[in-house]
Amino acid sequence: MKVAVVGAGAIGAFVGAALHRAGAEVHLIARGAHLDALRRDGVRVLSPRGDFTARPEATDDPAQVGPADYVFLGLKATSYATSGPLVHPLLHDRTAVIAAQNGIPWWYFHGLPGPHTGHRLESVDPGGAVSATLPPERAIGCVVYAATEIEAPGVIRHLEGTRFSIGEPDGTVSRRCLDFSEAMRAGGLKCPVEPDLRDDIWIKLIGNISFNPISALARATMSQIARHPDTRRLVTAMMRETLDVAARLGSRPGISIERRLAGAERVGDHKTSTLQDLERGRPLELDVLLAAVVELAELTGAEVPTLRAIHAVADLLNRTTAGAAAAAVTAASG
């Protein structure tokens, strides 16, 4: 099995190291000091389950890798539309693209029976740019339940969780999913093949859609949000609205709001990825989280006033932050 990891950051390098440990041919595509460290020292994984080092190939040029059986995307969803130069040299006729993303994926309605089959969401696939770069028929969905971070270039700190649920958009249990699952399990990770991955998408999304934007707006950790009475009520309202949209699309994720809140509270003073991106001046990954569900509410006729309000404010924050970052770059270059 030949696997190329595009965006070998915290999650991508962690998965690549596990697959390499299992005997797969793995190529990590990264850049900068992180790439230099990967080439020099390999991937050093620090984990409560046991530290280990893996030495897969690492490069910044996918053309050197050539076609692979699987492309594992560790990129932010905001980069998918422009990822063609990184991904296309890695494709052959049967290459599967495994997108480890939060939120609603661009392939959501691909292979989904019902009135919305093949529908394209403008918020996650603007103008069809993502589908043109990453054809939905190549996609294998992936919901990540692991938490990792780059502690230093080439060093991945595994915090918790080893589950990577995968599934075909059309709900079949395919050979390509089973083979990838087996390789992941051989590397020490959990990788169930789910007949309906969309339920997993919504289970994770009800947390991301609420905690992520609020954490950025309030500069607060997950436990701070969960323990503050008013923000706890706000999160509850956002989760209820999100579950209503999911139900109108035929998904009924098997988790209660109270259980999701309790889980967030147990995480402690953890900064969401959205808050971390804000602090680093990066674009906020809000379209696939908030904007997509607001668009789905319009499609299904759901009332989502709380989601709309938070989306409006969070979107403004994203735009002003991006404007400030662009101005800083211009000033520095001038």
CSV table of C-alpha atoms in Angstrom, one decimal:
chain,number,residue,atom,x,y,z
A,1,MET,CA,0.0,0.0,0.0
A,2,LYS,CA,1.4,3.4,-1.0
A,3,VAL,CA,0.0,6.4,0.9
A,4,ALA,CA,0.8,10.1,0.4
A,5,VAL,CA,0.0,12.4,3.2
A,6,VAL,CA,-0.7,15.9,1.9
A,7,GLY,CA,-0.3,18.4,4.8
A,8,ALA,CA,1.7,16.3,7.2
A,9,GLY,CA,1.0,18.4,10.2
A,10,ALA,CA,-0.1,17.3,13.6
A,11,ILE,CA,-2.8,14.8,12.4
A,12,GLY,CA,-1.2,14.0,9.0
A,13,ALA,CA,2.2,13.1,10.4
A,14,PHE,CA,0.7,11.1,13.2
A,15,VAL,CA,-1.3,9.0,10.7
A,16,GLY,CA,1.7,8.7,8.4
A,17,ALA,CA,3.9,7.5,11.2
A,18,ALA,CA,1.4,4.9,12.3
A,19,LEU,CA,0.9,3.6,8.7
A,20,HIS,CA,4.7,3.5,8.2
A,21,ARG,CA,5.0,1.5,11.5
A,22,ALA,CA,2.5,-1.0,10.0
A,23,GLY,CA,4.6,-1.5,6.9
A,24,ALA,CA,2.9,0.8,4.4
A,25,GLU,CA,4.9,2.8,1.9
A,26,VAL,CA,4.3,6.4,3.2
A,27,HIS,CA,5.3,9.7,1.8
A,28,LEU,CA,4.8,12.9,3.9
A,29,ILE,CA,4.4,16.2,2.0
A,30,ALA,CA,5.3,19.1,4.2
A,31,ARG,CA,7.4,22.3,4.2
A,32,GLY,CA,9.7,24.6,6.2
A,33,ALA,CA,11.4,23.6,9.4
A,34,HIS,CA,8.9,20.8,10.0
A,35,LEU,CA,10.0,19.2,6.7
A,36,ASP,CA,13.6,19.6,7.5
A,37,ALA,CA,13.1,17.8,10.8
A,38,LEU,CA,11.1,15.0,9.2
A,39,ARG,CA,13.9,14.4,6.7
A,40,ARG,CA,16.6,14.5,9.4
A,41,ASP,CA,15.0,12.7,12.3
A,42,GLY,CA,11.7,11.2,11.1
A,43,VAL,CA,8.4,11.6,12.9
A,44,ARG,CA,8.8,11.5,16.7
A,45,VAL,CA,5.5,10.7,18.3
A,46,LEU,CA,5.1,11.4,22.0
A,47,SER,CA,2.1,9.5,23.3
A,48,PRO,CA,0.6,8.2,26.6
A,49,ARG,CA,0.3,4.9,24.7
A,50,GLY,CA,4.0,4.8,24.1
A,51,ASP,CA,6.5,7.0,22.3
A,52,PHE,CA,7.9,5.9,18.9
A,53,THR,CA,9.8,7.2,15.9
A,54,ALA,CA,9.0,6.5,12.3
A,55,ARG,CA,11.0,7.4,9.2
A,56,PRO,CA,8.8,7.6,6.2
A,57,GLU,CA,9.9,9.6,3.1
A,58,ALA,CA,9.3,13.3,3.3
A,59,THR,CA,9.3,15.9,0.6
A,60,ASP,CA,7.8,19.2,-0.5
A,61,ASP,CA,7.4,18.0,-4.1
A,62,PRO,CA,4.6,15.6,-4.8
A,63,ALA,CA,5.9,15.0,-8.3
A,64,GLN,CA,8.8,13.1,-6.7
A,65,VAL,CA,6.3,10.8,-5.0
A,66,GLY,CA,4.2,9.9,-8.0
A,67,PRO,CA,0.8,8.1,-8.0
A,68,ALA,CA,-0.3,6.6,-4.7
A,69,ASP,CA,-3.1,4.2,-3.7
A,70,TYR,CA,-4.4,6.7,-1.0
A,71,VAL,CA,-4.0,10.4,-0.5
A,72,PHE,CA,-4.6,11.4,3.1
A,73,LEU,CA,-5.5,15.1,3.3
A,74,GLY,CA,-4.3,16.8,6.5
A,75,LEU,CA,-5.0,20.2,5.1
A,76,LYS,CA,-7.6,22.7,6.4
A,77,ALA,CA,-10.8,22.5,4.3
A,78,THR,CA,-10.2,26.2,3.3
A,79,SER,CA,-7.2,24.9,1.2
A,80,TYR,CA,-9.0,22.1,-0.7
A,81,ALA,CA,-10.0,24.2,-3.7
A,82,THR,CA,-6.4,25.2,-4.3
A,83,SER,CA,-4.8,21.9,-3.5
A,84,GLY,CA,-4.6,20.7,-7.1
A,85,PRO,CA,-0.8,21.2,-7.5
A,86,LEU,CA,-0.2,19.1,-4.4
A,87,VAL,CA,-2.8,16.4,-5.1
A,88,HIS,CA,-2.9,15.8,-8.8
A,89,PRO,CA,0.6,14.4,-9.2
A,90,LEU,CA,-0.4,11.7,-6.7
A,91,LEU,CA,-3.4,10.4,-8.5
A,92,HIS,CA,-3.9,7.4,-10.7
A,93,ASP,CA,-7.2,6.0,-12.0
A,94,ARG,CA,-8.1,4.3,-8.6
A,95,THR,CA,-6.5,6.6,-6.1
A,96,ALA,CA,-8.7,7.3,-3.1
A,97,VAL,CA,-8.7,10.7,-1.3
A,98,ILE,CA,-9.2,10.5,2.4
A,99,ALA,CA,-10.2,13.9,3.7
A,100,ALA,CA,-9.7,14.2,7.5
A,101,GLN,CA,-11.8,17.4,8.0
A,102,ASN,CA,-14.2,18.9,10.5
A,103,GLY,CA,-17.7,20.0,9.5
A,104,ILE,CA,-19.7,19.3,6.4
A,105,PRO,CA,-17.6,17.8,3.5
A,106,TRP,CA,-17.9,18.8,-0.1
A,107,TRP,CA,-19.0,15.3,-1.0
A,108,TYR,CA,-21.9,15.3,1.5
A,109,PHE,CA,-24.7,14.7,-1.1
A,110,HIS,CA,-22.6,12.5,-3.4
A,111,GLY,CA,-24.3,9.0,-3.5
A,112,LEU,CA,-26.9,10.0,-0.9
A,113,PRO,CA,-30.4,8.8,-1.9
A,114,GLY,CA,-33.2,11.2,-1.6
A,115,PRO,CA,-34.4,14.6,-2.9
A,116,HIS,CA,-31.0,16.3,-2.6
A,117,THR,CA,-28.8,13.7,-4.4
A,118,GLY,CA,-25.8,15.4,-6.0
A,119,HIS,CA,-26.6,18.8,-4.5
A,120,ARG,CA,-23.6,21.2,-4.2
A,121,LEU,CA,-23.2,23.4,-1.1
A,122,GLU,CA,-21.9,26.8,-2.1
A,123,SER,CA,-20.4,27.4,1.3
A,124,VAL,CA,-18.1,24.4,1.2
A,125,ASP,CA,-17.7,24.0,-2.6
A,126,PRO,CA,-17.8,27.5,-4.0
A,127,GLY,CA,-18.5,27.4,-7.7
A,128,GLY,CA,-17.7,23.7,-7.7
A,129,ALA,CA,-13.9,24.5,-7.3
A,130,VAL,CA,-13.4,21.8,-4.6
A,131,SER,CA,-15.2,19.1,-6.6
A,132,ALA,CA,-13.2,20.0,-9.7
A,133,THR,CA,-9.9,19.6,-7.7
A,134,LEU,CA,-11.1,16.6,-5.6
A,135,PRO,CA,-13.7,14.6,-7.5
A,136,PRO,CA,-16.3,13.3,-5.1
A,137,GLU,CA,-16.1,9.7,-6.5
A,138,ARG,CA,-12.5,9.6,-5.2
A,139,ALA,CA,-13.5,10.6,-1.7
A,140,ILE,CA,-13.5,8.5,1.4
A,141,GLY,CA,-14.9,10.4,4.4
A,142,CYS,CA,-13.0,10.5,7.6
A,143,VAL,CA,-14.0,11.8,11.0
A,144,VAL,CA,-11.1,12.3,13.4
A,145,TYR,CA,-11.5,11.6,17.1
A,146,ALA,CA,-7.8,12.0,17.9
A,147,ALA,CA,-6.1,15.1,19.4
A,148,THR,CA,-2.5,15.9,18.4
A,149,GLU,CA,-0.3,18.9,18.2
A,150,ILE,CA,3.1,19.8,16.8
A,151,GLU,CA,5.3,20.2,19.9
A,152,ALA,CA,8.4,21.1,17.8
A,153,PRO,CA,9.3,20.6,14.2
A,154,GLY,CA,9.1,16.8,13.5
A,155,VAL,CA,7.7,16.1,17.0
A,156,ILE,CA,4.0,15.2,17.4
A,157,ARG,CA,2.4,15.2,20.8
A,158,HIS,CA,-0.5,12.7,20.9
A,159,LEU,CA,-2.9,14.0,23.5
A,160,GLU,CA,-5.8,11.6,23.4
A,161,GLY,CA,-7.9,9.4,21.1
A,162,THR,CA,-6.9,7.0,18.3
A,163,ARG,CA,-10.2,6.7,16.4
A,164,PHE,CA,-10.4,7.6,12.7
A,165,SER,CA,-13.9,6.6,11.4
A,166,ILE,CA,-14.0,6.2,7.6
A,167,GLY,CA,-16.8,5.5,5.1
A,168,GLU,CA,-17.9,5.7,1.5
A,169,PRO,CA,-20.3,8.5,0.6
A,170,ASP,CA,-22.7,6.0,-0.8
A,171,GLY,CA,-22.7,3.9,2.3
A,172,THR,CA,-21.1,0.8,0.8
A,173,VAL,CA,-18.4,-1.1,2.7
A,174,SER,CA,-15.8,-1.1,0.0
A,175,ARG,CA,-12.6,-3.0,-0.4
A,176,ARG,CA,-10.6,0.2,-0.4
A,177,CYS,CA,-12.0,1.2,2.9
A,178,LEU,CA,-11.4,-2.2,4.4
A,179,ASP,CA,-7.8,-2.3,3.2
A,180,PHE,CA,-7.1,1.2,4.7
A,181,SER,CA,-8.8,0.3,7.9
A,182,GLU,CA,-6.7,-2.8,8.3
A,183,ALA,CA,-3.5,-0.8,7.7
A,184,MET,CA,-4.5,1.8,10.3
A,185,ARG,CA,-5.3,-0.9,12.9
A,186,ALA,CA,-1.9,-2.6,12.2
A,187,GLY,CA,-0.3,0.8,13.0
A,188,GLY,CA,-2.1,1.0,16.4
A,189,LEU,CA,-5.1,3.2,15.5
A,190,LYS,CA,-8.8,2.5,15.5
A,191,CYS,CA,-10.4,2.8,12.1
A,192,PRO,CA,-13.9,1.5,11.9
A,193,VAL,CA,-15.6,1.5,8.5
A,194,GLU,CA,-19.0,3.1,9.0
A,195,PRO,CA,-21.9,2.3,6.6
A,196,ASP,CA,-23.3,5.8,7.4
A,197,LEU,CA,-20.5,8.1,8.2
A,198,ARG,CA,-22.8,11.1,8.1
A,199,ASP,CA,-24.0,10.2,11.6
A,200,ASP,CA,-20.4,10.5,12.8
A,201,ILE,CA,-20.0,13.8,11.0
A,202,TRP,CA,-23.0,15.3,12.9
A,203,ILE,CA,-21.9,13.8,16.3
A,204,LYS,CA,-18.6,15.7,16.0
A,205,LEU,CA,-20.1,18.7,14.3
A,206,ILE,CA,-22.6,19.6,17.1
A,207,GLY,CA,-19.5,20.3,19.3
A,208,ASN,CA,-17.4,22.1,16.6
A,209,ILE,CA,-20.3,24.3,15.4
A,210,SER,CA,-20.8,25.7,18.9
A,211,PHE,CA,-17.6,25.6,20.8
A,212,ASN,CA,-15.3,26.6,18.0
A,213,PRO,CA,-16.8,30.0,17.0
A,214,ILE,CA,-17.7,30.9,20.6
A,215,SER,CA,-14.1,30.1,21.7
A,216,ALA,CA,-12.8,32.5,19.1
A,217,LEU,CA,-15.3,35.2,19.9
A,218,ALA,CA,-14.8,34.9,23.7
A,219,ARG,CA,-11.1,33.9,23.7
A,220,ALA,CA,-12.2,31.0,26.0
A,221,THR,CA,-11.4,27.3,26.4
A,222,MET,CA,-13.9,24.6,26.1
A,223,SER,CA,-14.3,24.1,29.8
A,224,GLN,CA,-14.7,27.8,30.4
A,225,ILE,CA,-17.6,27.9,27.9
A,226,ALA,CA,-19.3,24.8,29.3
A,227,ARG,CA,-19.1,26.1,32.9
A,228,HIS,CA,-20.4,29.6,32.2
A,229,PRO,CA,-24.2,29.4,32.5
A,230,ASP,CA,-25.1,31.8,29.7
A,231,THR,CA,-22.6,30.4,27.1
A,232,ARG,CA,-23.7,26.9,28.2
A,233,ARG,CA,-27.3,27.8,27.3
A,234,LEU,CA,-26.0,29.3,24.0
A,235,VAL,CA,-24.2,26.1,23.1
A,236,THR,CA,-27.3,24.1,24.0
A,237,ALA,CA,-29.4,26.2,21.6
A,238,MET,CA,-26.9,25.8,18.8
A,239,MET,CA,-26.7,22.1,19.3
A,240,ARG,CA,-30.5,21.7,19.2
A,241,GLU,CA,-30.7,23.7,16.0
A,242,THR,CA,-28.0,21.6,14.4
A,243,LEU,CA,-29.6,18.4,15.4
A,244,ASP,CA,-32.9,19.6,13.8
A,245,VAL,CA,-31.1,20.2,10.5
A,246,ALA,CA,-29.4,16.8,10.7
A,247,ALA,CA,-32.8,15.1,11.3
A,248,ARG,CA,-34.4,16.8,8.3
A,249,LEU,CA,-31.6,15.3,6.2
A,250,GLY,CA,-32.2,11.8,7.6
A,251,SER,CA,-29.4,11.7,10.2
A,252,ARG,CA,-30.0,11.0,13.9
A,253,PRO,CA,-26.6,11.0,15.6
A,254,GLY,CA,-26.7,8.9,18.7
A,255,ILE,CA,-25.5,11.3,21.3
A,256,SER,CA,-27.3,13.6,23.7
A,257,ILE,CA,-26.6,17.3,24.2
A,258,GLU,CA,-25.8,16.9,27.9
A,259,ARG,CA,-23.4,14.1,27.1
A,260,ARG,CA,-21.6,16.3,24.5
A,261,LEU,CA,-21.5,19.2,27.0
A,262,ALA,CA,-20.1,16.9,29.7
A,263,GLY,CA,-17.4,15.6,27.4
A,264,ALA,CA,-16.4,19.2,26.5
A,265,GLU,CA,-16.2,20.0,30.2
A,266,ARG,CA,-13.9,17.0,30.8
A,267,VAL,CA,-11.5,18.2,28.2
A,268,GLY,CA,-10.5,21.0,30.5
A,269,ASP,CA,-8.8,24.2,29.4
A,270,HIS,CA,-8.3,23.2,25.8
A,271,LYS,CA,-8.2,25.8,23.1
A,272,THR,CA,-10.2,24.8,20.0
A,273,SER,CA,-8.5,24.8,16.6
A,274,THR,CA,-10.4,27.9,15.7
A,275,LEU,CA,-9.1,29.8,18.7
A,276,GLN,CA,-5.6,28.6,17.9
A,277,ASP,CA,-6.0,29.8,14.3
A,278,LEU,CA,-7.2,33.2,15.5
A,279,GLU,CA,-4.3,33.6,17.8
A,280,ARG,CA,-1.9,32.7,14.9
A,281,GLY,CA,-3.5,35.1,12.5
A,282,ARG,CA,-4.8,32.3,10.2
A,283,PRO,CA,-8.1,32.1,8.4
A,284,LEU,CA,-10.9,30.6,10.5
A,285,GLU,CA,-12.3,27.3,9.3
A,286,LEU,CA,-15.9,28.5,9.7
A,287,ASP,CA,-17.5,27.8,6.3
A,288,VAL,CA,-17.6,24.0,6.7
A,289,LEU,CA,-18.8,24.4,10.3
A,290,LEU,CA,-21.3,27.2,10.5
A,291,ALA,CA,-22.0,28.5,7.0
A,292,ALA,CA,-22.7,25.0,5.7
A,293,VAL,CA,-25.3,24.2,8.3
A,294,VAL,CA,-27.0,27.6,7.8
A,295,GLU,CA,-27.1,26.8,4.1
A,296,LEU,CA,-28.5,23.3,4.9
A,297,ALA,CA,-31.1,25.0,7.1
A,298,GLU,CA,-32.3,27.1,4.1
A,299,LEU,CA,-32.4,23.9,2.0
A,300,THR,CA,-34.5,22.0,4.5
A,301,GLY,CA,-36.6,24.8,5.9
A,302,ALA,CA,-35.2,24.6,9.4
A,303,GLU,CA,-35.3,27.6,11.7
A,304,VAL,CA,-31.8,28.3,13.1
A,305,PRO,CA,-31.8,31.9,14.5
A,306,THR,CA,-28.9,31.2,17.0
A,307,LEU,CA,-26.7,29.7,14.4
A,308,ARG,CA,-27.4,32.6,12.1
A,309,ALA,CA,-26.5,35.2,14.7
A,310,ILE,CA,-23.2,33.5,15.8
A,311,HIS,CA,-22.3,33.0,12.1
A,312,ALA,CA,-22.8,36.7,11.4
A,313,VAL,CA,-20.5,37.8,14.2
A,314,ALA,CA,-17.9,35.0,13.7
A,315,ASP,CA,-17.8,35.7,9.9
A,316,LEU,CA,-17.1,39.4,10.6
A,317,LEU,CA,-14.3,38.4,13.0
A,318,ASN,CA,-12.8,36.2,10.3
A,319,ARG,CA,-13.0,38.9,7.7
A,320,THR,CA,-11.5,41.6,9.9
A,321,THR,CA,-8.7,39.3,11.1
A,322,ALA,CA,-7.9,38.4,7.5
A,323,GLY,CA,-7.9,42.1,6.6
A,324,ALA,CA,-5.5,42.9,9.5
A,325,ALA,CA,-3.2,40.1,8.5
A,326,ALA,CA,-3.1,41.2,4.9
A,327,ALA,CA,-2.4,44.8,5.9
A,328,ALA,CA,0.5,43.6,8.2
A,329,VAL,CA,2.0,41.6,5.3
A,330,THR,CA,1.7,44.7,3.0
A,331,ALA,CA,3.3,46.9,5.6
A,332,ALA,CA,6.1,44.5,6.2
A,333,SER,CA,6.9,44.1,2.4
A,334,GLY,CA,6.7,47.9,1.9
